PDB file of C-alpha atoms in Angstrom:
ATOM      1  CA  MET A   1      74.194  78.650 133.597  1.00  0.00           C
ATOM      2  CA  ARG A   2      74.646  81.314 130.890  1.00  0.00           C
ATOM      3  CA  ILE A   3      75.001  84.056 133.492  1.00  0.00           C
ATOM      4  CA  ALA A   4      77.659  82.072 135.354  1.00  0.00           C
ATOM      5  CA  LEU A   5      79.553  81.427 132.118  1.00  0.00           C
ATOM      6  CA  SER A   6      79.341  85.097 131.138  1.00  0.00           C
ATOM      7  CA  CYS A   7      80.681  86.159 134.536  1.00  0.00           C
ATOM      8  CA  LEU A   8      83.519  83.658 134.253  1.00  0.00           C
ATOM      9  CA  VAL A   9      84.496  85.003 130.831  1.00  0.00           C
ATOM     10  CA  LEU A  10      84.486  88.587 132.124  1.00  0.00           C
ATOM     11  CA  LEU A  11      86.551  87.692 135.171  1.00  0.00           C
ATOM     12  CA  THR A  12      89.247  86.027 133.087  1.00  0.00           C
ATOM     13  CA  GLY A  13      89.969  89.467 131.643  1.00  0.00           C
ATOM     14  CA  CYS A  14      90.810  90.702 135.153  1.00  0.00           C
ATOM     15  CA  THR A  15      93.887  88.564 135.702  1.00  0.00           C
ATOM     16  CA  ASN A  16      97.195  90.011 136.874  1.00  0.00           C
ATOM     17  CA  GLU A  17      99.196  87.728 134.602  1.00  0.00           C
ATOM     18  CA  ALA A  18     101.152  89.239 131.740  1.00  0.00           C
ATOM     19  CA  ASN A  19      99.377  89.290 128.408  1.00  0.00           C
ATOM     20  CA  ASP A  20      99.553  91.291 125.235  1.00  0.00           C
ATOM     21  CA  VAL A  21      96.206  93.071 125.459  1.00  0.00           C
ATOM     22  CA  GLY A  22      96.032  94.063 129.119  1.00  0.00           C
ATOM     23  CA  ASN A  23      92.834  94.228 131.079  1.00  0.00           C
ATOM     24  CA  PRO A  24      90.014  94.889 128.602  1.00  0.00           C
ATOM     25  CA  LEU A  25      87.973  96.637 131.282  1.00  0.00           C
ATOM     26  CA  LEU A  26      90.674  99.300 131.604  1.00  0.00           C
ATOM     27  CA  ARG A  27      91.100 100.054 127.891  1.00  0.00           C
ATOM     28  CA  PRO A  28      88.975 103.222 127.868  1.00  0.00           C
ATOM     29  CA  PHE A  29      90.967 104.643 130.797  1.00  0.00           C
ATOM     30  CA  ASN A  30      94.294 103.618 129.247  1.00  0.00           C
ATOM     31  CA  GLY A  31      93.300 105.349 126.013  1.00  0.00           C
ATOM     32  CA  ILE A  32      92.478 108.577 127.839  1.00  0.00           C
ATOM     33  CA  ALA A  33      95.783 108.433 129.746  1.00  0.00           C
ATOM     34  CA  THR A  34      97.720 107.839 126.529  1.00  0.00           C
ATOM     35  CA  LEU A  35      95.977 110.763 124.843  1.00  0.00           C
ATOM     36  CA  ALA A  36      96.811 113.053 127.756  1.00  0.00           C
ATOM     37  CA  GLN A  37     100.473 111.958 127.691  1.00  0.00           C
ATOM     38  CA  ASN A  38     100.665 112.539 123.941  1.00  0.00           C
ATOM     39  CA  LEU A  39      99.195 116.038 124.272  1.00  0.00           C
ATOM     40  CA  MET A  40     101.690 116.954 126.990  1.00  0.00           C
ATOM     41  CA  SER A  41     104.542 115.529 124.918  1.00  0.00           C
ATOM     42  CA  ASP A  42     103.394 117.441 121.806  1.00  0.00           C
ATOM     43  CA  ASP A  43     103.456 120.712 123.771  1.00  0.00           C
ATOM     44  CA  ARG A  44     107.117 120.089 124.545  1.00  0.00           C
ATOM     45  CA  ARG A  45     108.141 118.452 121.277  1.00  0.00           C
ATOM     46  CA  GLY A  46     107.298 121.468 119.093  1.00  0.00           C
ATOM     47  CA  PRO A  47     109.693 123.880 120.820  1.00  0.00           C
ATOM     48  CA  VAL A  48     112.427 121.206 121.009  1.00  0.00           C
ATOM     49  CA  GLU A  49     112.043 120.480 117.296  1.00  0.00           C
ATOM     50  CA  VAL A  50     112.197 124.172 116.339  1.00  0.00           C
ATOM     51  CA  LEU A  51     115.276 124.698 118.502  1.00  0.00           C
ATOM     52  CA  VAL A  52     117.107 121.651 117.112  1.00  0.00           C
ATOM     53  CA  LYS A  53     116.273 122.291 113.469  1.00  0.00           C
ATOM     54  CA  SER A  54     117.011 126.037 113.695  1.00  0.00           C
ATOM     55  CA  ASN A  55     120.420 125.501 115.285  1.00  0.00           C
ATOM     56  CA  HIS A  56     121.366 122.039 114.041  1.00  0.00           C
ATOM     57  CA  PRO A  57     125.006 122.596 112.931  1.00  0.00           C
ATOM     58  CA  ALA A  58     125.863 124.618 116.054  1.00  0.00           C
ATOM     59  CA  LEU A  59     124.073 122.108 118.265  1.00  0.00           C
ATOM     60  CA  ILE A  60     126.062 119.232 116.764  1.00  0.00           C
ATOM     61  CA  ASP A  61     129.287 121.176 117.439  1.00  0.00           C
ATOM     62  CA  GLN A  62     128.220 121.792 121.042  1.00  0.00           C
ATOM     63  CA  ILE A  63     127.328 118.138 121.601  1.00  0.00           C
ATOM     64  CA  ASN A  64     130.768 117.233 120.281  1.00  0.00           C
ATOM     65  CA  ALA A  65     132.353 119.783 122.662  1.00  0.00           C
ATOM     66  CA  GLY A  66     130.208 118.569 125.565  1.00  0.00           C
ATOM     67  CA  THR A  67     128.696 121.952 126.408  1.00  0.00           C
ATOM     68  CA  GLY A  68     127.292 125.157 124.975  1.00  0.00           C
ATOM     69  CA  PRO A  69     124.351 127.533 125.344  1.00  0.00           C
ATOM     70  CA  ILE A  70     122.221 125.950 122.604  1.00  0.00           C
ATOM     71  CA  LEU A  71     122.776 122.457 124.021  1.00  0.00           C
ATOM     72  CA  ILE A  72     121.810 123.685 127.486  1.00  0.00           C
ATOM     73  CA  GLN A  73     118.743 125.425 126.057  1.00  0.00           C
ATOM     74  CA  ALA A  74     117.742 122.251 124.177  1.00  0.00           C
ATOM     75  CA  MET A  75     118.076 120.195 127.347  1.00  0.00           C
ATOM     76  CA  ASP A  76     116.098 122.773 129.323  1.00  0.00           C
ATOM     77  CA  THR A  77     113.346 122.778 126.716  1.00  0.00           C
ATOM     78  CA  ALA A  78     113.223 118.963 126.670  1.00  0.00           C
ATOM     79  CA  ARG A  79     113.164 119.017 130.499  1.00  0.00           C
ATOM     80  CA  ILE A  80     116.172 116.779 130.947  1.00  0.00           C
ATOM     81  CA  PRO A  81     117.030 116.791 134.669  1.00  0.00           C
ATOM     82  CA  ASP A  82     120.329 118.466 135.585  1.00  0.00           C
ATOM     83  CA  SER A  83     121.488 115.301 137.324  1.00  0.00           C
ATOM     84  CA  ASP A  84     121.172 113.298 134.059  1.00  0.00           C
ATOM     85  CA  ARG A  85     122.756 115.770 131.668  1.00  0.00           C
ATOM     86  CA  SER A  86     126.388 114.639 131.783  1.00  0.00           C
ATOM     87  CA  ALA A  87     125.383 111.029 131.064  1.00  0.00           C
ATOM     88  CA  ARG A  88     123.010 112.151 128.307  1.00  0.00           C
ATOM     89  CA  ILE A  89     125.719 114.248 126.650  1.00  0.00           C
ATOM     90  CA  ILE A  90     127.965 111.173 126.557  1.00  0.00           C
ATOM     91  CA  GLN A  91     125.122 109.207 124.965  1.00  0.00           C
ATOM     92  CA  LEU A  92     124.531 111.964 122.412  1.00  0.00           C
ATOM     93  CA  GLN A  93     128.248 112.044 121.603  1.00  0.00           C
ATOM     94  CA  SER A  94     128.312 108.286 121.025  1.00  0.00           C
ATOM     95  CA  ASP A  95     125.641 108.602 118.323  1.00  0.00           C
ATOM     96  CA  LEU A  96     126.793 111.945 116.949  1.00  0.00           C
ATOM     97  CA  GLY A  97     127.002 110.664 113.355  1.00  0.00           C
ATOM     98  CA  LEU A  98     123.318 109.723 113.441  1.00  0.00           C
ATOM     99  CA  TYR A  99     122.272 113.067 114.899  1.00  0.00           C
ATOM    100  CA  ALA A 100     124.434 115.026 112.463  1.00  0.00           C
ATOM    101  CA  ALA A 101     122.666 113.317 109.562  1.00  0.00           C
ATOM    102  CA  ASN A 102     119.172 113.260 111.070  1.00  0.00           C
ATOM    103  CA  PRO A 103     117.897 116.200 113.174  1.00  0.00           C
ATOM    104  CA  GLY A 104     114.643 114.323 113.827  1.00  0.00           C
ATOM    105  CA  ALA A 105     116.562 111.570 115.583  1.00  0.00           C
ATOM    106  CA  LEU A 106     118.168 114.174 117.835  1.00  0.00           C
ATOM    107  CA  VAL A 107     114.745 115.633 118.669  1.00  0.00           C
ATOM    108  CA  THR A 108     113.493 112.155 119.552  1.00  0.00           C
ATOM    109  CA  ALA A 109     116.527 111.414 121.737  1.00  0.00           C
ATOM    110  CA  LEU A 110     116.119 114.669 123.655  1.00  0.00           C
ATOM    111  CA  MET A 111     112.417 113.985 124.161  1.00  0.00           C
ATOM    112  CA  VAL A 112     113.096 110.468 125.419  1.00  0.00           C
ATOM    113  CA  TYR A 113     115.782 111.708 127.803  1.00  0.00           C
ATOM    114  CA  GLY A 114     113.352 114.334 129.106  1.00  0.00           C
ATOM    115  CA  ASN A 115     110.739 111.702 129.913  1.00  0.00           C
ATOM    116  CA  GLN A 116     112.995 109.736 132.253  1.00  0.00           C
TER     117      GLN A 116
END
């Protein structure tokens, strides 16, 4: 009876229904995948952050203008696909006040757009 109850409890963790903790049997694998994604993102984030913070005023001007070599370089470094760039520039322009005041927010936006 105890073995059957233990098996039933373990199997309830294998449901496909939405829940907030996910499948507990997959947690170790999910943790490894998350770590790998974070390491890959960190390799890209550093150069994007240096580029944005080193050229912030010029980059803000180029976002406002809709083009420029530093903006293109930032998008290349963040790996934003060419097909998405015009839409992303419009999005950056709509929040230009935020990015002008907070270079970190601009770094985050570029990183998010590069992960699409």
